[in-house]
Tab-separated table of N, CA and C and ligand atoms in Angstrom:
chain	number	residue	atom	x	y	z
A	1086	MET	N	6.219	-7.133	3.784
A	1086	MET	CA	5.738	-5.906	4.409
A	1086	MET	C	5.574	-4.814	3.346
A	1087	LYS	N	4.398	-4.186	3.366
A	1087	LYS	CA	4.193	-3.063	2.452
A	1087	LYS	C	4.695	-1.788	3.105
A	1088	MET	N	5.256	-0.907	2.284
A	1088	MET	CA	5.772	0.359	2.791
A	1088	MET	C	5.410	1.486	1.826
A	1089	LYS	N	5.152	2.636	2.393
A	1089	LYS	CA	5.014	3.840	1.575
A	1089	LYS	C	6.343	4.577	1.627
A	1090	ILE	N	6.923	4.844	0.455
A	1090	ILE	CA	8.237	5.471	0.340
A	1090	ILE	C	8.045	6.869	-0.237
A	1091	GLN	N	8.571	7.876	0.434
A	1091	GLN	CA	8.442	9.247	-0.061
A	1091	GLN	C	9.821	9.792	-0.400
A	1092	ILE	N	10.068	9.942	-1.691
A	1092	ILE	CA	11.394	10.356	-2.168
A	1092	ILE	C	11.405	11.874	-2.377
A	1093	PRO	N	12.347	12.575	-1.759
A	1093	PRO	CA	12.387	14.037	-1.886
A	1093	PRO	C	12.933	14.486	-3.252
A	1094	ALA	N	12.771	15.780	-3.525
A	1094	ALA	CA	13.112	16.340	-4.843
A	1094	ALA	C	14.539	16.035	-5.273
A	1095	ASN	N	15.487	16.120	-4.359
A	1095	ASN	CA	16.894	15.958	-4.752
A	1095	ASN	C	17.250	14.522	-5.132
A	1096	LEU	N	16.355	13.578	-4.847
A	1096	LEU	CA	16.652	12.174	-5.155
A	1096	LEU	C	15.739	11.581	-6.227
A	1097	VAL	N	14.788	12.392	-6.731
A	1097	VAL	CA	13.777	11.849	-7.653
A	1097	VAL	C	14.410	11.213	-8.890
A	1098	ARG	N	15.477	11.789	-9.403
A	1098	ARG	CA	16.069	11.288	-10.649
A	1098	ARG	C	17.201	10.291	-10.419
A	1099	LYS	N	17.394	9.872	-9.182
A	1099	LYS	CA	18.461	8.897	-8.879
A	1099	LYS	C	17.887	7.467	-8.918
A	1100	PRO	N	18.725	6.487	-9.274
A	1100	PRO	CA	18.263	5.086	-9.324
A	1100	PRO	C	18.256	4.442	-7.938
A	1101	ILE	N	17.439	5.029	-7.054
A	1101	ILE	CA	17.446	4.623	-5.645
A	1101	ILE	C	17.064	3.148	-5.463
A	1102	VAL	N	15.970	2.737	-6.092
A	1102	VAL	CA	15.484	1.369	-5.873
A	1102	VAL	C	16.501	0.350	-6.377
A	1103	SER	N	17.040	0.585	-7.574
A	1103	SER	CA	18.046	-0.337	-8.118
A	1103	SER	C	19.246	-0.417	-7.190
A	1104	ASP	N	19.673	0.720	-6.713
A	1104	ASP	CA	20.835	0.777	-5.822
A	1104	ASP	C	20.593	-0.046	-4.554
A	1105	ILE	N	19.387	0.091	-3.977
A	1105	ILE	CA	19.077	-0.624	-2.738
A	1105	ILE	C	18.946	-2.130	-2.991
A	1106	VAL	N	18.358	-2.491	-4.117
A	1106	VAL	CA	18.261	-3.931	-4.444
A	1106	VAL	C	19.656	-4.534	-4.587
A	1107	LEU	N	20.548	-3.826	-5.280
A	1107	LEU	CA	21.909	-4.354	-5.474
A	1107	LEU	C	22.666	-4.466	-4.155
A	1108	LYS	N	22.474	-3.456	-3.295
A	1108	LYS	CA	23.233	-3.462	-2.033
A	1108	LYS	C	22.674	-4.456	-1.022
A	1109	THR	N	21.337	-4.530	-0.916
A	1109	THR	CA	20.748	-5.420	0.099
A	1109	THR	C	20.540	-6.832	-0.439
A	1110	LYS	N	20.489	-6.962	-1.773
A	1110	LYS	CA	20.173	-8.245	-2.423
A	1110	LYS	C	18.770	-8.755	-2.023
A	1111	VAL	N	17.901	-7.800	-1.715
A	1111	VAL	CA	16.503	-8.127	-1.395
A	1111	VAL	C	15.635	-7.590	-2.530
A	1112	LEU	N	14.699	-8.422	-2.999
A	1112	LEU	CA	13.827	-7.989	-4.098
A	1112	LEU	C	12.739	-7.048	-3.583
A	1113	ILE	N	12.476	-5.998	-4.361
A	1113	ILE	CA	11.460	-5.006	-4.000
A	1113	ILE	C	10.399	-5.007	-5.087
A	1114	ASN	N	9.163	-5.264	-4.685
A	1114	ASN	CA	8.057	-5.251	-5.640
A	1114	ASN	C	7.399	-3.871	-5.625
A	1115	LEU	N	7.453	-3.171	-6.768
A	1115	LEU	CA	6.829	-1.848	-6.868
A	1115	LEU	C	5.350	-2.031	-7.169
A	1116	GLU	N	4.488	-1.617	-6.251
A	1116	GLU	CA	3.051	-1.812	-6.460
A	1116	GLU	C	2.377	-0.567	-7.016
A	1117	LYS	N	2.929	0.589	-6.676
A	1117	LYS	CA	2.344	1.831	-7.171
A	1117	LYS	C	3.437	2.889	-7.159
A	1118	VAL	N	3.534	3.652	-8.242
A	1118	VAL	CA	4.575	4.689	-8.324
A	1118	VAL	C	3.933	5.967	-8.837
A	1119	ASN	N	4.173	7.050	-8.146
A	1119	ASN	CA	3.667	8.361	-8.559
A	1119	ASN	C	4.848	9.323	-8.582
A	1120	ILE	N	5.290	9.673	-9.796
A	1120	ILE	CA	6.476	10.538	-9.921
A	1120	ILE	C	6.048	11.914	-10.396
A	1121	GLU	N	6.442	12.931	-9.640
A	1121	GLU	CA	6.196	14.310	-10.037
A	1121	GLU	C	7.548	14.990	-10.192
A	1122	THR	N	7.540	16.256	-10.602
A	1122	THR	CA	8.825	16.923	-10.853
A	1122	THR	C	9.622	17.102	-9.568
A	1123	ASN	N	8.952	17.275	-8.451
A	1123	ASN	CA	9.691	17.601	-7.226
A	1123	ASN	C	9.540	16.556	-6.113
A	1124	LYS	N	8.946	15.409	-6.412
A	1124	LYS	CA	8.851	14.348	-5.399
A	1124	LYS	C	8.350	13.067	-6.065
A	1125	ALA	N	8.503	11.980	-5.358
A	1125	ALA	CA	7.954	10.710	-5.852
A	1125	ALA	C	7.454	9.922	-4.659
A	1126	ASP	N	6.297	9.291	-4.825
A	1126	ASP	CA	5.740	8.403	-3.802
A	1126	ASP	C	5.634	7.008	-4.395
A	1127	MET	N	5.962	6.019	-3.589
A	1127	MET	CA	5.840	4.647	-4.063
A	1127	MET	C	5.221	3.787	-2.968
A	1128	ILE	N	4.451	2.806	-3.393
A	1128	ILE	CA	4.051	1.732	-2.492
A	1128	ILE	C	4.864	0.512	-2.920
A	1129	VAL	N	5.626	-0.042	-2.007
A	1129	VAL	CA	6.433	-1.218	-2.338
A	1129	VAL	C	6.059	-2.364	-1.398
A	1130	ASP	N	6.291	-3.572	-1.878
A	1130	ASP	CA	6.074	-4.755	-1.054
A	1130	ASP	C	7.376	-5.541	-1.022
A	1131	VAL	N	7.844	-5.856	0.181
A	1131	VAL	CA	9.098	-6.593	0.334
A	1131	VAL	C	8.795	-7.824	1.183
A	1132	LYS	N	8.985	-8.986	0.597
A	1132	LYS	CA	8.599	-10.216	1.296
A	1132	LYS	C	9.590	-10.602	2.394
A	1133	ASP	N	10.885	-10.526	2.083
A	1133	ASP	CA	11.896	-10.984	3.040
A	1133	ASP	C	12.810	-9.823	3.441
A	1134	GLU	N	13.280	-9.871	4.639
A	1134	GLU	CA	14.269	-8.906	5.136
A	1134	GLU	C	13.875	-7.458	4.835
A	1135	TRP	N	12.619	-7.154	5.081
A	1135	TRP	CA	12.134	-5.802	4.789
A	1135	TRP	C	12.794	-4.755	5.696
A	1136	GLU	N	13.248	-5.203	6.880
A	1136	GLU	CA	13.918	-4.253	7.780
A	1136	GLU	C	15.179	-3.683	7.125
A	1137	ASP	N	15.911	-4.536	6.382
A	1137	ASP	CA	17.128	-4.075	5.696
A	1137	ASP	C	16.790	-3.034	4.634
A	1138	VAL	N	15.689	-3.292	3.931
A	1138	VAL	CA	15.281	-2.358	2.874
A	1138	VAL	C	14.835	-1.027	3.493
A	1139	LYS	N	14.051	-1.118	4.557
A	1139	LYS	CA	13.593	0.107	5.245
A	1139	LYS	C	14.790	0.934	5.691
A	1140	LYS	N	15.759	0.256	6.318
A	1140	LYS	CA	16.952	0.951	6.806
A	1140	LYS	C	17.722	1.600	5.647
A	1141	ALA	N	17.816	0.873	4.530
A	1141	ALA	CA	18.571	1.399	3.380
A	1141	ALA	C	17.916	2.666	2.821
A	1142	PHE	N	16.580	2.679	2.759
A	1142	PHE	CA	15.895	3.902	2.303
A	1142	PHE	C	16.156	5.036	3.294
A	1143	GLU	N	15.990	4.740	4.572
A	1143	GLU	CA	16.115	5.791	5.586
A	1143	GLU	C	17.538	6.346	5.651
A	1144	GLU	N	18.532	5.489	5.423
A	1144	GLU	CA	19.926	5.957	5.414
A	1144	GLU	C	20.185	6.959	4.294
A	1145	ARG	N	19.318	6.906	3.269
A	1145	ARG	CA	19.458	7.850	2.152
A	1145	ARG	C	18.558	9.076	2.332
A	1146	GLY	N	17.994	9.218	3.518
A	1146	GLY	CA	17.156	10.375	3.817
A	1146	GLY	C	15.751	10.272	3.271
A	1147	ILE	N	15.292	9.058	3.063
A	1147	ILE	CA	13.970	8.847	2.468
A	1147	ILE	C	12.989	8.389	3.546
A	1148	LYS	N	11.799	9.016	3.562
A	1148	LYS	CA	10.799	8.692	4.583
A	1148	LYS	C	10.094	7.377	4.235
A	1149	VAL	N	9.976	6.510	5.243
A	1149	VAL	CA	9.323	5.206	5.045
A	1149	VAL	C	8.207	5.044	6.082
A	1150	ASP	N	7.010	4.741	5.622
A	1150	ASP	CA	5.901	4.392	6.521
A	1150	ASP	C	5.546	2.935	6.299
A	1151	LEU	N	5.490	2.160	7.368
A	1151	LEU	CA	5.052	0.770	7.254
A	1151	LEU	C	3.534	0.741	7.095
A	1152	LEU	N	3.063	-0.068	6.161
A	1152	LEU	CA	1.620	-0.173	5.915
A	1152	LEU	C	1.128	-1.516	6.437
A	1153	LYS	N	0.975	-1.594	7.759
A	1153	LYS	CA	0.570	-2.875	8.355
A	1153	LYS	C	-0.885	-3.197	8.043
A	1154	GLU	N	-1.700	-2.187	8.022
A	1154	GLU	CA	-3.114	-2.379	7.657
A	1154	GLU	C	-3.492	-1.227	6.729
A	1155	PRO	N	-3.184	-1.365	5.423
A	1155	PRO	CA	-3.339	-0.230	4.511
A	1155	PRO	C	-4.747	0.355	4.479
A	1156	ILE	N	-5.757	-0.511	4.500
A	1156	ILE	CA	-7.125	0.010	4.469
A	1156	ILE	C	-7.910	-0.597	5.625
A	1157	LYS	N	-8.758	0.221	6.218
A	1157	LYS	CA	-9.555	-0.256	7.362
A	1157	LYS	C	-11.041	-0.158	7.008
A	1158	ARG	N	-11.808	-1.066	7.606
A	1158	ARG	CA	-13.261	-1.054	7.379
A	1158	ARG	C	-13.975	-1.024	8.713
A	1159	ARG	N	-14.966	-0.163	8.814
A	1159	ARG	CA	-15.810	-0.157	10.013
A	1159	ARG	C	-16.956	-1.131	9.786
A	1160	LEU	N	-16.866	-2.260	10.485
A	1160	LEU	CA	-17.895	-3.289	10.291
A	1160	LEU	C	-19.263	-2.846	10.818
A	1161	ASP	N	-19.261	-1.903	11.755
A	1161	ASP	CA	-20.551	-1.431	12.261
A	1161	ASP	C	-21.286	-0.586	11.228
A	1162	ARG	N	-20.582	-0.155	10.178
A	1162	ARG	CA	-21.230	0.628	9.120
A	1162	ARG	C	-21.474	-0.182	7.856
A	1163	CYS	N	-20.598	-1.141	7.598
A	1163	CYS	CA	-20.645	-1.893	6.335
A	1163	CYS	C	-21.968	-2.653	6.208
A	1164	VAL	N	-22.596	-2.528	5.033
A	1164	VAL	CA	-23.868	-3.221	4.790
A	1164	VAL	C	-23.680	-4.402	3.840
A	1165	MET	N	-22.411	-4.768	3.576
A	1165	MET	CA	-22.076	-5.945	2.751
A	1165	MET	C	-22.690	-5.844	1.353
A	1166	CYS	N	-22.689	-4.632	0.789
A	1166	CYS	CA	-23.269	-4.463	-0.553
A	1166	CYS	C	-22.364	-5.034	-1.647
A	1167	GLY	N	-21.051	-5.098	-1.395
A	1167	GLY	CA	-20.127	-5.696	-2.361
A	1167	GLY	C	-19.604	-4.753	-3.427
A	1168	ILE	N	-19.974	-3.478	-3.376
A	1168	ILE	CA	-19.496	-2.530	-4.397
A	1168	ILE	C	-17.963	-2.471	-4.399
A	1169	CYS	N	-17.374	-2.485	-3.224
A	1169	CYS	CA	-15.905	-2.416	-3.134
A	1169	CYS	C	-15.246	-3.589	-3.856
A	1170	SER	N	-15.881	-4.739	-3.833
A	1170	SER	CA	-15.291	-5.923	-4.471
A	1170	SER	C	-15.286	-5.791	-5.990
A	1171	MET	N	-16.175	-4.958	-6.520
A	1171	MET	CA	-16.240	-4.794	-7.981
A	1171	MET	C	-15.195	-3.802	-8.488
A	1172	ILE	N	-14.759	-2.882	-7.642
A	1172	ILE	CA	-13.860	-1.820	-8.104
A	1172	ILE	C	-12.396	-2.083	-7.745
A	1173	CYS	N	-12.144	-2.919	-6.759
A	1173	CYS	CA	-10.762	-3.114	-6.291
A	1173	CYS	C	-9.935	-3.872	-7.342
A	1174	PRO	N	-8.794	-3.295	-7.765
A	1174	PRO	CA	-7.995	-3.937	-8.818
A	1174	PRO	C	-7.155	-5.111	-8.325
A	1175	VAL	N	-7.038	-5.286	-7.014
A	1175	VAL	CA	-6.144	-6.347	-6.513
A	1175	VAL	C	-6.876	-7.336	-5.594
A	1176	ASP	N	-8.183	-7.388	-5.719
A	1176	ASP	CA	-8.990	-8.402	-5.020
A	1176	ASP	C	-8.808	-8.395	-3.499
A	1177	VAL	N	-8.858	-7.214	-2.921
A	1177	VAL	CA	-8.841	-7.133	-1.457
A	1177	VAL	C	-10.134	-7.723	-0.877
A	1178	PHE	N	-11.240	-7.522	-1.596
A	1178	PHE	CA	-12.549	-7.955	-1.099
A	1178	PHE	C	-13.018	-9.192	-1.852
A	1179	LYS	N	-13.557	-10.126	-1.107
A	1179	LYS	CA	-14.122	-11.337	-1.722
A	1179	LYS	C	-15.482	-11.581	-1.083
A	1180	ILE	N	-16.450	-11.942	-1.921
A	1180	ILE	CA	-17.786	-12.254	-1.396
A	1180	ILE	C	-17.849	-13.751	-1.116
A	1181	SER	N	-18.132	-14.085	0.113
A	1181	SER	CA	-18.149	-15.497	0.507
A	1181	SER	C	-19.468	-16.151	0.085
A	1182	GLU	N	-19.534	-17.459	0.281
A	1182	GLU	CA	-20.743	-18.192	-0.121
A	1182	GLU	C	-21.979	-17.736	0.637
A	1183	ASP	N	-21.772	-17.236	1.851
A	1183	ASP	CA	-22.924	-16.738	2.616
A	1183	ASP	C	-23.093	-15.212	2.458
A	1184	TRP	N	-22.545	-14.665	1.366
A	1184	TRP	CA	-22.731	-13.263	0.971
A	1184	TRP	C	-22.127	-12.262	1.945
A	1185	GLU	N	-21.088	-12.710	2.634
A	1185	GLU	CA	-20.365	-11.754	3.477
A	1185	GLU	C	-19.159	-11.244	2.692
A	1186	VAL	N	-18.887	-9.942	2.791
A	1186	VAL	CA	-17.729	-9.375	2.079
A	1186	VAL	C	-16.500	-9.520	2.969
A	1187	LYS	N	-15.616	-10.446	2.588
A	1187	LYS	CA	-14.379	-10.681	3.341
A	1187	LYS	C	-13.312	-9.724	2.824
A	1188	MET	N	-12.331	-9.454	3.660
A	1188	MET	CA	-11.337	-8.441	3.308
A	1188	MET	C	-9.938	-8.908	3.690
A	1189	ASP	N	-8.986	-8.756	2.750
A	1189	ASP	CA	-7.576	-9.019	3.050
A	1189	ASP	C	-6.814	-7.720	2.819
A	1190	SER	N	-6.724	-6.928	3.888
A	1190	SER	CA	-6.138	-5.589	3.795
A	1190	SER	C	-4.693	-5.613	3.291
A	1191	SER	N	-3.982	-6.701	3.544
A	1191	SER	CA	-2.559	-6.749	3.180
A	1191	SER	C	-2.342	-6.667	1.665
A	1192	ARG	N	-3.379	-6.916	0.864
A	1192	ARG	CA	-3.230	-6.842	-0.595
A	1192	ARG	C	-3.363	-5.414	-1.130
A	1193	CYS	N	-3.876	-4.514	-0.321
A	1193	CYS	CA	-4.235	-3.159	-0.781
A	1193	CYS	C	-3.017	-2.380	-1.284
A	1194	ILE	N	-3.179	-1.695	-2.431
A	1194	ILE	CA	-2.111	-0.858	-2.982
A	1194	ILE	C	-2.463	0.639	-2.859
A	1195	ILE	N	-3.476	0.933	-2.055
A	1195	ILE	CA	-3.853	2.310	-1.739
A	1195	ILE	C	-4.180	3.128	-2.999
A	1196	CYS	N	-4.940	2.527	-3.886
A	1196	CYS	CA	-5.373	3.293	-5.069
A	1196	CYS	C	-6.522	4.228	-4.711
A	1197	LYS	N	-7.230	3.928	-3.624
A	1197	LYS	CA	-8.345	4.729	-3.098
A	1197	LYS	C	-9.611	4.637	-3.947
A	1198	ASN	N	-9.654	3.725	-4.898
A	1198	ASN	CA	-10.853	3.578	-5.739
A	1198	ASN	C	-12.101	3.303	-4.918
A	1199	CYS	N	-11.956	2.497	-3.890
A	1199	CYS	CA	-13.144	2.049	-3.154
A	1199	CYS	C	-13.664	3.094	-2.166
A	1200	ILE	N	-12.810	4.007	-1.764
A	1200	ILE	CA	-13.179	4.929	-0.675
A	1200	ILE	C	-14.419	5.747	-1.031
A	1201	ASP	N	-14.402	6.379	-2.199
A	1201	ASP	CA	-15.515	7.251	-2.575
A	1201	ASP	C	-16.770	6.469	-2.947
A	1202	LEU	N	-16.576	5.222	-3.387
A	1202	LEU	CA	-17.729	4.455	-3.851
A	1202	LEU	C	-18.497	3.772	-2.732
A	1203	CYS	N	-17.870	3.586	-1.606
A	1203	CYS	CA	-18.566	2.917	-0.507
A	1203	CYS	C	-19.739	3.790	-0.042
A	1204	PRO	N	-20.972	3.287	-0.122
A	1204	PRO	CA	-22.142	4.118	0.193
A	1204	PRO	C	-22.284	4.458	1.668
A	1205	THR	N	-21.582	3.739	2.527
A	1205	THR	CA	-21.743	3.980	3.969
A	1205	THR	C	-20.475	4.557	4.611
A	1206	GLU	N	-19.508	4.947	3.768
A	1206	GLU	CA	-18.249	5.527	4.257
A	1206	GLU	C	-17.593	4.633	5.311
A	1207	SER	N	-17.588	3.353	5.009
A	1207	SER	CA	-17.016	2.380	5.951
A	1207	SER	C	-15.510	2.247	5.823
A	1208	LEU	N	-14.959	2.657	4.683
A	1208	LEU	CA	-13.556	2.376	4.388
A	1208	LEU	C	-12.700	3.624	4.593
A	1209	THR	N	-11.547	3.418	5.233
A	1209	THR	CA	-10.645	4.563	5.457
A	1209	THR	C	-9.197	4.136	5.233
A	1210	ILE	N	-8.397	5.110	4.810
A	1210	ILE	CA	-6.964	4.926	4.622
A	1210	ILE	C	-6.269	6.028	5.394
A	1211	ASP	N	-5.256	5.673	6.152
A	1211	ASP	CA	-4.594	6.643	7.021
A	1211	ASP	C	-3.459	7.398	6.341
A	1212	TYR	N	-3.073	6.983	5.140
A	1212	TYR	CA	-1.830	7.525	4.576
A	1212	TYR	C	-2.092	8.544	3.494
B	2149	SF4	S1	-18.764	-0.850	-0.408
B	2149	SF4	FE1	-18.721	-0.280	1.755
B	2149	SF4	S2	-20.684	-0.991	2.556
B	2149	SF4	FE2	-20.362	-2.039	0.609
B	2149	SF4	S3	-19.368	-3.976	1.186
B	2149	SF4	FE3	-17.743	-2.519	0.715
B	2149	SF4	S4	-17.203	-1.615	2.688
B	2149	SF4	FE4	-19.186	-2.594	2.955
B	2150	SF4	S1	-7.728	1.337	-1.937
B	2150	SF4	FE1	-7.667	0.328	-3.960
B	2150	SF4	S2	-6.442	-1.492	-3.631
B	2150	SF4	FE2	-7.033	-0.766	-1.603
B	2150	SF4	S3	-8.894	-1.880	-1.112
B	2150	SF4	FE3	-9.539	0.039	-2.063
B	2150	SF4	S4	-9.767	-0.409	-4.243
B	2150	SF4	FE4	-8.568	-2.085	-3.337
């Protein structure tokens, strides 16, 4: 399960992720990290027992959003041009043999590269 983790200012310099991995014994894959002086945002992927990890973050006062469908596409707008498949760093989009652009939203790390490039504004991210 992918999650967006929002760490508040008072916890930015604490070893939160290491602490949670040691306590839960669940591995956390960091997919994207944005650290500023007064906050930090992370996209993490947890394959097993993600509920334990979510609870551990929340017990420390950290906001967690589940990313069940990180990016959405409006098929009524998409013209299957394939531009998104060229810019996505994690291969969310694949062009099939019959030239249809297939999508696996679960791979998305919310970099937003594709949003501005889509000529028909078919792609949206809620977070
Ligand atoms: S860039 Fe937009 S229109 Fe082109 S294939 Fe991707 S989602 Fe569809
Ligand atoms: S937001 Fe980034 S990772 Fe997600 S589909 Fe678009 S280009 Fe790929």
